[in-house]
PDB file of C-alpha atoms in Angstrom:
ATOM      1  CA  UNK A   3      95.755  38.299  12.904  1.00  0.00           C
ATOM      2  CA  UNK A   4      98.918  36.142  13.696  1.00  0.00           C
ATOM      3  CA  UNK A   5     100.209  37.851  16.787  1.00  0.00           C
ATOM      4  CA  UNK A   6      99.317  36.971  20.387  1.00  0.00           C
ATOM      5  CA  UNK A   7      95.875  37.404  21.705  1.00  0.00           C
ATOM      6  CA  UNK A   8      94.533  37.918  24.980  1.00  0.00           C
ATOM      7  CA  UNK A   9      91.013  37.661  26.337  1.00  0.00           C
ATOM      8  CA  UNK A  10      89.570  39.153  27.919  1.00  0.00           C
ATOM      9  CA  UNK A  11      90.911  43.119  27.180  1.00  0.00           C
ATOM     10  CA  UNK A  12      89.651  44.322  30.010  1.00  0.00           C
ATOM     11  CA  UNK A  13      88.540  42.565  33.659  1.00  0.00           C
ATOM     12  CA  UNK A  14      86.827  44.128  36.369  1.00  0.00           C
ATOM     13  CA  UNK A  15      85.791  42.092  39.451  1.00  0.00           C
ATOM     14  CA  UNK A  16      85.438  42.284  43.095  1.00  0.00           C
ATOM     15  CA  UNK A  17      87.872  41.140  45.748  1.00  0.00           C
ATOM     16  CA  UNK A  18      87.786  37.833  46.539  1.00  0.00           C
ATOM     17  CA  UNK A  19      87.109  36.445  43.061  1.00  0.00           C
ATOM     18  CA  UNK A  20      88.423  34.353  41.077  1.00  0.00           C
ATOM     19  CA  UNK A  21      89.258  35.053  37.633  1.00  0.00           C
ATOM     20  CA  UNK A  22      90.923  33.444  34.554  1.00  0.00           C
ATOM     21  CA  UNK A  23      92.769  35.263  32.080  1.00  0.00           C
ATOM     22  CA  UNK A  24      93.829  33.160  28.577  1.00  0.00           C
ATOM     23  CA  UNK A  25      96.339  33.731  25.800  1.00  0.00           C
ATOM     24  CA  UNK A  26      96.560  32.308  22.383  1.00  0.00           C
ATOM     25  CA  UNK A  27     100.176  32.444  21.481  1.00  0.00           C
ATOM     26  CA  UNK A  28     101.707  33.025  17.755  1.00  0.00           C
ATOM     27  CA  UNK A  29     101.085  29.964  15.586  1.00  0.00           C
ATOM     28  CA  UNK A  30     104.004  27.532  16.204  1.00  0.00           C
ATOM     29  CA  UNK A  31     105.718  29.354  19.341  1.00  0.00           C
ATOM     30  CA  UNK A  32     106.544  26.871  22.051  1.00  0.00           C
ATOM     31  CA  UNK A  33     107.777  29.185  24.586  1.00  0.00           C
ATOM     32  CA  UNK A  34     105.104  31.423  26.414  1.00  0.00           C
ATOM     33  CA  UNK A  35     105.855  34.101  28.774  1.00  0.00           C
ATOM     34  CA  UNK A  36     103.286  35.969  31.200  1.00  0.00           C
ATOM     35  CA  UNK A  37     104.093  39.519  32.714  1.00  0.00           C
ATOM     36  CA  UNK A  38     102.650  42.102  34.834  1.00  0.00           C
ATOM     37  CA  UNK A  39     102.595  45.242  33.950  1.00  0.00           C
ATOM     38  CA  UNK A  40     101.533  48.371  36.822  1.00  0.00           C
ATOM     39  CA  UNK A  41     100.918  51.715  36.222  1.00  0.00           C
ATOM     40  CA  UNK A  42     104.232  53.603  35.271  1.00  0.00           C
ATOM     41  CA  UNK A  43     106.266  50.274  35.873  1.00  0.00           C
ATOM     42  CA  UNK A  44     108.019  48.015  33.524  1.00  0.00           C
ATOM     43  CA  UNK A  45     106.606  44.195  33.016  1.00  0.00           C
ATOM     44  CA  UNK A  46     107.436  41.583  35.657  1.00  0.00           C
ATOM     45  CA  UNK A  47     107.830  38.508  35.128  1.00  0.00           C
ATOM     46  CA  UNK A  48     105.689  35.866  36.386  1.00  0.00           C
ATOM     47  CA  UNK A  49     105.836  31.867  34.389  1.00  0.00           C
ATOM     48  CA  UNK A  50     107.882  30.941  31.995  1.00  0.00           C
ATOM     49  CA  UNK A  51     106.370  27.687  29.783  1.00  0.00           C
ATOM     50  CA  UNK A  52     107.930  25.775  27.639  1.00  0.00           C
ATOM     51  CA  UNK A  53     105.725  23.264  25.742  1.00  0.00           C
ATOM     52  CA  UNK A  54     103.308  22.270  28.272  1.00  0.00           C
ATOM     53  CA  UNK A  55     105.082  22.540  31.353  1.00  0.00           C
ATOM     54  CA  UNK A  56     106.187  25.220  33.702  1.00  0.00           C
ATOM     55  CA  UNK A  57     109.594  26.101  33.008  1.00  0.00           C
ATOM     56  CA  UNK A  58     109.956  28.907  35.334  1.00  0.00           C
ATOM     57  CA  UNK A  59     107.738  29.930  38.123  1.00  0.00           C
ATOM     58  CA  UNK A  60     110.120  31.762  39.733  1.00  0.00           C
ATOM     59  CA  UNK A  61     107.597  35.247  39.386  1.00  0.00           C
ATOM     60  CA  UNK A  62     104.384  34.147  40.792  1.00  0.00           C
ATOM     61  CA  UNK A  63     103.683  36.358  43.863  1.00  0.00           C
ATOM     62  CA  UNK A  64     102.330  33.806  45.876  1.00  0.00           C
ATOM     63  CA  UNK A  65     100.113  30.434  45.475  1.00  0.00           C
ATOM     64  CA  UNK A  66      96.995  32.041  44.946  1.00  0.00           C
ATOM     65  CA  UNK A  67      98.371  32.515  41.077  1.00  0.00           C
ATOM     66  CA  UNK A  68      98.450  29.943  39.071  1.00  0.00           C
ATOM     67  CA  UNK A  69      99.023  29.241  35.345  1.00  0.00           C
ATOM     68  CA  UNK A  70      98.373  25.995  33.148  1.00  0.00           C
ATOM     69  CA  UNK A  71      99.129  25.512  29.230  1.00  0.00           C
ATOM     70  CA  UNK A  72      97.570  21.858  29.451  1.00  0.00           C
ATOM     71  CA  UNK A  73      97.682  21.383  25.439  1.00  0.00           C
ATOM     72  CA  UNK A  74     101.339  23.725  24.852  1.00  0.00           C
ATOM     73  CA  UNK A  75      98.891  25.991  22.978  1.00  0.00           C
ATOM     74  CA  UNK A  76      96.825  28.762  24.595  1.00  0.00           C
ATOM     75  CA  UNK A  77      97.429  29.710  28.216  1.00  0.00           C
ATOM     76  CA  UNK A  78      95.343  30.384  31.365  1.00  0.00           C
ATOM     77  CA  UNK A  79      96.726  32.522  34.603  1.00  0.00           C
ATOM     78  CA  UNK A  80      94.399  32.160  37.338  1.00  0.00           C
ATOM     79  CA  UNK A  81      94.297  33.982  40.148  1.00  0.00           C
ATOM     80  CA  UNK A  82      92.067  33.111  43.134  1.00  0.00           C
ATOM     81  CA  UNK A  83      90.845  35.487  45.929  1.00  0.00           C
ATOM     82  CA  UNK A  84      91.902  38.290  43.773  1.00  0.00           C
ATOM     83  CA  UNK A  85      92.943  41.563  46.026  1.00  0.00           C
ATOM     84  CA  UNK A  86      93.168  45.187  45.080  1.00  0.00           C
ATOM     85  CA  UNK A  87      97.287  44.905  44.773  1.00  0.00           C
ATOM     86  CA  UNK A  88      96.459  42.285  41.796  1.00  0.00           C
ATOM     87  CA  UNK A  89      94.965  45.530  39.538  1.00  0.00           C
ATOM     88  CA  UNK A  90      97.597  45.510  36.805  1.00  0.00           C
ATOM     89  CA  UNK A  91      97.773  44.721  33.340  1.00  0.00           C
ATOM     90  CA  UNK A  92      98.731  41.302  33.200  1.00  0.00           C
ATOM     91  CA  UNK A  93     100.750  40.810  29.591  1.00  0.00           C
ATOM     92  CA  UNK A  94     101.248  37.167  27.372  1.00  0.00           C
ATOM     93  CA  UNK A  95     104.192  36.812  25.132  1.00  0.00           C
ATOM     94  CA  UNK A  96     105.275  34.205  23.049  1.00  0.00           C
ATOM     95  CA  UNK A  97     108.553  32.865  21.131  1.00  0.00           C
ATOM     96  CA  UNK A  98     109.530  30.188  18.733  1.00  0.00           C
ATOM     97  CA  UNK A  99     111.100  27.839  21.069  1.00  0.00           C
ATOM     98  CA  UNK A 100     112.932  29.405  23.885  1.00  0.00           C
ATOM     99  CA  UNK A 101     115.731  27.014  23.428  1.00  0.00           C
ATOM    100  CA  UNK A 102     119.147  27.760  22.354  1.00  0.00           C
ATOM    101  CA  UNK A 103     120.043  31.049  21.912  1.00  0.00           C
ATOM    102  CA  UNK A 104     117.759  33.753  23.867  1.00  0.00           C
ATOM    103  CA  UNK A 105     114.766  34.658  21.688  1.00  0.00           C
ATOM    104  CA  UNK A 106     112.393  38.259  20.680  1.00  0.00           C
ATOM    105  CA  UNK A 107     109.451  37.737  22.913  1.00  0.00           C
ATOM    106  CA  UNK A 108     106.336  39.104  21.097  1.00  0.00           C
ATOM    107  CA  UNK A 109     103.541  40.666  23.168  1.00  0.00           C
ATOM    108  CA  UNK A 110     100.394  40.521  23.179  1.00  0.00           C
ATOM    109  CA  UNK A 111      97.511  43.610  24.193  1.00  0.00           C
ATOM    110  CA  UNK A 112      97.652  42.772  27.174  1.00  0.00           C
ATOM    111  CA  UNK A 113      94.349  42.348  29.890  1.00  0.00           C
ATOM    112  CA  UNK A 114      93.783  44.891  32.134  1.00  0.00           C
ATOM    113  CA  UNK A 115      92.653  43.925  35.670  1.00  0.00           C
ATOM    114  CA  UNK A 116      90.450  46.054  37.602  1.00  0.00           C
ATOM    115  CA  UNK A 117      90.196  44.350  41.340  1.00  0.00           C
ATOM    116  CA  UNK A 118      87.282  46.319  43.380  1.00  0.00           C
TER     117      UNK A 118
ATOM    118  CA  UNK B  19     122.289  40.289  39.967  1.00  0.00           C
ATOM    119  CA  UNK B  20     121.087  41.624  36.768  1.00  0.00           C
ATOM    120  CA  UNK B  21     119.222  45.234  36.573  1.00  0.00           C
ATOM    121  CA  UNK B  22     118.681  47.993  33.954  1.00  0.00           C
ATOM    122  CA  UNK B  23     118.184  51.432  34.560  1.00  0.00           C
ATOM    123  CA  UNK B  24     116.606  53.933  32.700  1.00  0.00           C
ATOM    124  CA  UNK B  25     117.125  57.504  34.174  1.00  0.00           C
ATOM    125  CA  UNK B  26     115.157  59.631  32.084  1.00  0.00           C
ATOM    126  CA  UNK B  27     111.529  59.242  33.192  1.00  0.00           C
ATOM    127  CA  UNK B  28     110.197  61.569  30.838  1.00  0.00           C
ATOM    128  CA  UNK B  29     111.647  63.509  27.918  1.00  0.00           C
ATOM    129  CA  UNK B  30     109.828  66.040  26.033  1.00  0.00           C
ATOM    130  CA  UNK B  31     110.504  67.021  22.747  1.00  0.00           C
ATOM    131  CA  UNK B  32     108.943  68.994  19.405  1.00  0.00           C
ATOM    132  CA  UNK B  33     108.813  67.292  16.598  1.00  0.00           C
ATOM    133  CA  UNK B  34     111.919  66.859  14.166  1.00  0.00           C
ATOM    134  CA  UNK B  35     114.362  67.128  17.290  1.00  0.00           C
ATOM    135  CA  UNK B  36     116.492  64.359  17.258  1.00  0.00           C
ATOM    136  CA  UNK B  37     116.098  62.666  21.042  1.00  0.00           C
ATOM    137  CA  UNK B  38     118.000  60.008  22.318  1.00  0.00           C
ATOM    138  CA  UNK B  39     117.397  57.332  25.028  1.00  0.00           C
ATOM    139  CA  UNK B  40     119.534  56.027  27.771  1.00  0.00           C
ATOM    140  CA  UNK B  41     119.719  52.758  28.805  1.00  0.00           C
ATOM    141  CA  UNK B  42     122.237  51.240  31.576  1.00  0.00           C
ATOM    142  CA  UNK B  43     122.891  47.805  32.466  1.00  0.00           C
ATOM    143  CA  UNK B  44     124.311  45.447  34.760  1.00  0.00           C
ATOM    144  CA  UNK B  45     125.372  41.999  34.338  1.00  0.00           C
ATOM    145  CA  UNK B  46     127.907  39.387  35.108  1.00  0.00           C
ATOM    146  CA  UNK B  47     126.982  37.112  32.380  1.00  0.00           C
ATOM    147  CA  UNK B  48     129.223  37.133  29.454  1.00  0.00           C
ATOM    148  CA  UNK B  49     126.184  36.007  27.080  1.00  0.00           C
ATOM    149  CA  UNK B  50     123.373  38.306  27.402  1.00  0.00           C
ATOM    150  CA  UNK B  51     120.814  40.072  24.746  1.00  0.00           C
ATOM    151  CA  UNK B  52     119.646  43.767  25.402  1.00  0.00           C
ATOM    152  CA  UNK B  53     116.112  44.544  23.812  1.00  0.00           C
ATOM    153  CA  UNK B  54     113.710  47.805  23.304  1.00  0.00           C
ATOM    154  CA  UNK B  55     110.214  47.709  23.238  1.00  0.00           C
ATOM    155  CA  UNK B  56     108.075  50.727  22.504  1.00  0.00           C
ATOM    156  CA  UNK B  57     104.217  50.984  24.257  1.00  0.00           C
ATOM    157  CA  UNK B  58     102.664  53.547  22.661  1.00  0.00           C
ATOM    158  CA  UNK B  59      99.246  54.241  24.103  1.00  0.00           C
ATOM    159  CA  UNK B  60      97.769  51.558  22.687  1.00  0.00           C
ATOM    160  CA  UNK B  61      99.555  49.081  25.225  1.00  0.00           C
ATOM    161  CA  UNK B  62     101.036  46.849  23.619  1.00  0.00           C
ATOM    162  CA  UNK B  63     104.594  45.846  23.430  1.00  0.00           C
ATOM    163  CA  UNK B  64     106.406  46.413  20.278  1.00  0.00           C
ATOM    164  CA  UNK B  65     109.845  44.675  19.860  1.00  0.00           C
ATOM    165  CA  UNK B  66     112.307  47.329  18.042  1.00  0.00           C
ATOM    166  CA  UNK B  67     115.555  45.700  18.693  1.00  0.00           C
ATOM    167  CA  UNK B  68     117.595  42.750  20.252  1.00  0.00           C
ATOM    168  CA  UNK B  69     121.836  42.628  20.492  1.00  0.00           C
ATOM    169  CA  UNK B  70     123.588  40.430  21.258  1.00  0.00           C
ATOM    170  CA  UNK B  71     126.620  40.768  24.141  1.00  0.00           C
ATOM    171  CA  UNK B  72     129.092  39.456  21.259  1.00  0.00           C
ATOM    172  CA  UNK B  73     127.843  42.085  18.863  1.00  0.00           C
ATOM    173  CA  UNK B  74     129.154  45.940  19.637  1.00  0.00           C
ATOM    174  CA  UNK B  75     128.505  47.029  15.809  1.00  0.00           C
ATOM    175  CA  UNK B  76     125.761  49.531  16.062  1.00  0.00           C
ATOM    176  CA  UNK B  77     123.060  49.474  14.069  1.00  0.00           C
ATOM    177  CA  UNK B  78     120.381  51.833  12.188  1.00  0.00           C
ATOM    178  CA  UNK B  79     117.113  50.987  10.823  1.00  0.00           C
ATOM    179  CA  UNK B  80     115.753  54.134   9.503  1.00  0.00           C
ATOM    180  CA  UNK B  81     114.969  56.908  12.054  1.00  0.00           C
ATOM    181  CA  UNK B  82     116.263  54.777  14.598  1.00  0.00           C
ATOM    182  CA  UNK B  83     119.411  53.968  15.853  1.00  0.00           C
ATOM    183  CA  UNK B  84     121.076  52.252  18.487  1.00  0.00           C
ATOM    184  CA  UNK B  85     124.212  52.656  20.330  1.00  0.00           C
ATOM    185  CA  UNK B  86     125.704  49.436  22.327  1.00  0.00           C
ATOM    186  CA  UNK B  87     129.070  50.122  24.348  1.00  0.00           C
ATOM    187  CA  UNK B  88     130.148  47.417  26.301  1.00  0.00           C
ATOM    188  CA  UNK B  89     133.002  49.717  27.894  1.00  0.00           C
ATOM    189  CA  UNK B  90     130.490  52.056  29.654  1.00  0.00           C
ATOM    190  CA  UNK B  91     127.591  48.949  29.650  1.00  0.00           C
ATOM    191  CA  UNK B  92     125.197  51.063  27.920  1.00  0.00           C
ATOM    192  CA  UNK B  93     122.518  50.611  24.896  1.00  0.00           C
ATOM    193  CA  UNK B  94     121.214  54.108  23.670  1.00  0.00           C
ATOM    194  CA  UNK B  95     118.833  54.746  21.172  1.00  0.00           C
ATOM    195  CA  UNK B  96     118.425  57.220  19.068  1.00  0.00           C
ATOM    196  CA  UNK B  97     115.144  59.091  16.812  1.00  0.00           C
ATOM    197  CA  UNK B  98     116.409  61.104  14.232  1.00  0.00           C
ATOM    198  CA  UNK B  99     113.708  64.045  13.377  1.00  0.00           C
ATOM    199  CA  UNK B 100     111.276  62.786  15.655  1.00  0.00           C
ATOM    200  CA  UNK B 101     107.761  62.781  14.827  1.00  0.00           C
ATOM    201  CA  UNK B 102     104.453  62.593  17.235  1.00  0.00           C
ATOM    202  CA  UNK B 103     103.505  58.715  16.528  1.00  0.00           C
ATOM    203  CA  UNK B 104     107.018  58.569  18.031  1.00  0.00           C
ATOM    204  CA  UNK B 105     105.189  59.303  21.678  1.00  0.00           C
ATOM    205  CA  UNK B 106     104.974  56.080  23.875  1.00  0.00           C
ATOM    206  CA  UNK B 107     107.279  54.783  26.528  1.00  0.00           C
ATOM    207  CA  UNK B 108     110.224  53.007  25.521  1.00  0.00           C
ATOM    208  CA  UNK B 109     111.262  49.840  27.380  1.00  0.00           C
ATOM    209  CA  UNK B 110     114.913  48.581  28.040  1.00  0.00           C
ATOM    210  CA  UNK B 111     115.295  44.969  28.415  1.00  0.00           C
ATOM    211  CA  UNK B 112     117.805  42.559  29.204  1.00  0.00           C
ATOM    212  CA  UNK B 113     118.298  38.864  28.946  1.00  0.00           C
ATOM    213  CA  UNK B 114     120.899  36.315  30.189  1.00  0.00           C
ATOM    214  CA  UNK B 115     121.853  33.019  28.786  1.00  0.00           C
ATOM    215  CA  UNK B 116     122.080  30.137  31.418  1.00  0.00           C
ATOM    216  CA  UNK B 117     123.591  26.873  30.551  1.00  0.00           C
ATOM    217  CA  UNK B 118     122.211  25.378  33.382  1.00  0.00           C
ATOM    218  CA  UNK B 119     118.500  26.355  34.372  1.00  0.00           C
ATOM    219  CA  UNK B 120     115.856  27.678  32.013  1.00  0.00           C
ATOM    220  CA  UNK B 121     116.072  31.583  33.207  1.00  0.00           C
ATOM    221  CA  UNK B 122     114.626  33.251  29.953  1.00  0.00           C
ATOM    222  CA  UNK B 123     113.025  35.969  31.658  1.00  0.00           C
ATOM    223  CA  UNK B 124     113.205  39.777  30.698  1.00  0.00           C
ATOM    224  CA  UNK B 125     114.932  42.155  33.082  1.00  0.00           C
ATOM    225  CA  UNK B 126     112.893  45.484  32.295  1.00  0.00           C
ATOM    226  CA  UNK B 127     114.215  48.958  32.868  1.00  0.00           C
ATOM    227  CA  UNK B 128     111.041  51.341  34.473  1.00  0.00           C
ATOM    228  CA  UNK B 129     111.055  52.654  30.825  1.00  0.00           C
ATOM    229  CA  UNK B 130     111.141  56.469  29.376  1.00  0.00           C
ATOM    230  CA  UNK B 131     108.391  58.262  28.631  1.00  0.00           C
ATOM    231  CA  UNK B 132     108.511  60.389  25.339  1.00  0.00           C
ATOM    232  CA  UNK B 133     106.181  62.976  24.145  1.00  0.00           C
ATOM    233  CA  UNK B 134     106.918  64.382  20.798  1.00  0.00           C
ATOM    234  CA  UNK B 135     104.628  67.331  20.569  1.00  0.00           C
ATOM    235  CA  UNK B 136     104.034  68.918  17.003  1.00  0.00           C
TER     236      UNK B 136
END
């Protein structure tokens, strides 16, 4: 389809590890937005891109999350030496081109993190 | 600082009841857009709505409607004759415009839980 994608739906891995979790914004959209979501919580925000670079990084818990967007396309948040607390759903969204005035932000599914 | 509160956790309802939402917010920005989302079970986000701060005319797009009052900084919504695809929780959202910085981050309310049972 033509709306945001995230791979993969569903993550479960140990603590310690390292995992990657990509997004494939909508066709075209410049800005790209990752969330996370816990149980019973609304989405916080974590990176802000626009184009290729890191806009706002103001959400990232600490350095052991990191995001890139290397070709202003599809997105990867990494997060090393996962822990337990980093079980959420961790949500992509994407805009046309986050510039001017304040844009929808479409979501994507979503990847749900399972940290053992 | 901004921050939007939703005080109804959960509302329950039977289905045709009309059921509205609350949604409170604070800002000191002039320039700011208020969204809803819906998550039904699903997951996923679905935009419903975005007004602007400029923009008090309310607005109705079938069974749903929206109430924005400035005065009492508030952005109801509204199902008219609700029906059970209805249930999913419903997501507040605000957004400021910065001149200077590149702040385009969503301020989310905890969201309200609605169950429309037939």
């Amino acid at each position: 389809g033509a709306g945001v994608s995230q791979t993969p739906s569903n993550k479960v891995t140990e603590k310690g590890k390292y995992v990657e979790l990509r997004c494939d914004p909508i066709s075209g959209h410049t800005a790209l937005y990752w969330y996370r979501q816990s149980l019973g919580q609304g989405p916080e925000f974590l990176i802000y891109f626009q184009g290729t670079g890191a806009a706002d990084d103001s959400g990232l818990p600490n350095d052991r999350f990191f995001a890139v967007r290397p070709e202003g396309s599809v997105s990867t948040l990494k997060i090393q030496r996962t822990e337990r607390g980093d079980s959420a759903v961790y949500l992509c969204a994407s805009s046309p081109s986050g510039q001017g005035s304040l844009e929808t932000q479409y979501f994507g599914p979503g990847t749900r993190l399972l940290v053992l | 600082a901004q921050k939007v509160t939703q005080a109804q956790t959960e509302i329950s309802v039977v289905e045709k009841e009309d059921v509205t939402l609350d949604c409170v917010y604070e800002t000191r920005d002039t320039t700011y857009y208020l969204f809803w989302y819906k998550q039904p079970p699903s997951g996923e986000l679905v935009f419903l709505i975005r007004r602007n701060s400029f923009d008090e005319q309310n607005e109705i797009s079938g069974r749903y409607s929206w109430n924005f009052q400035k005065s009492t900084s508030s952005f109801n919504f509204t199902i008219t004759a609700s029906q059970v695809v209805d249930s999913a929780v419903y997501f507040c959202a605000l957004s400021v415009s910065r001149i200077a910085g590149n702040n385009r981050k969503l301020i989310w309310g905890l969201g309200t839980s609605l169950a429309v049972n037939p």
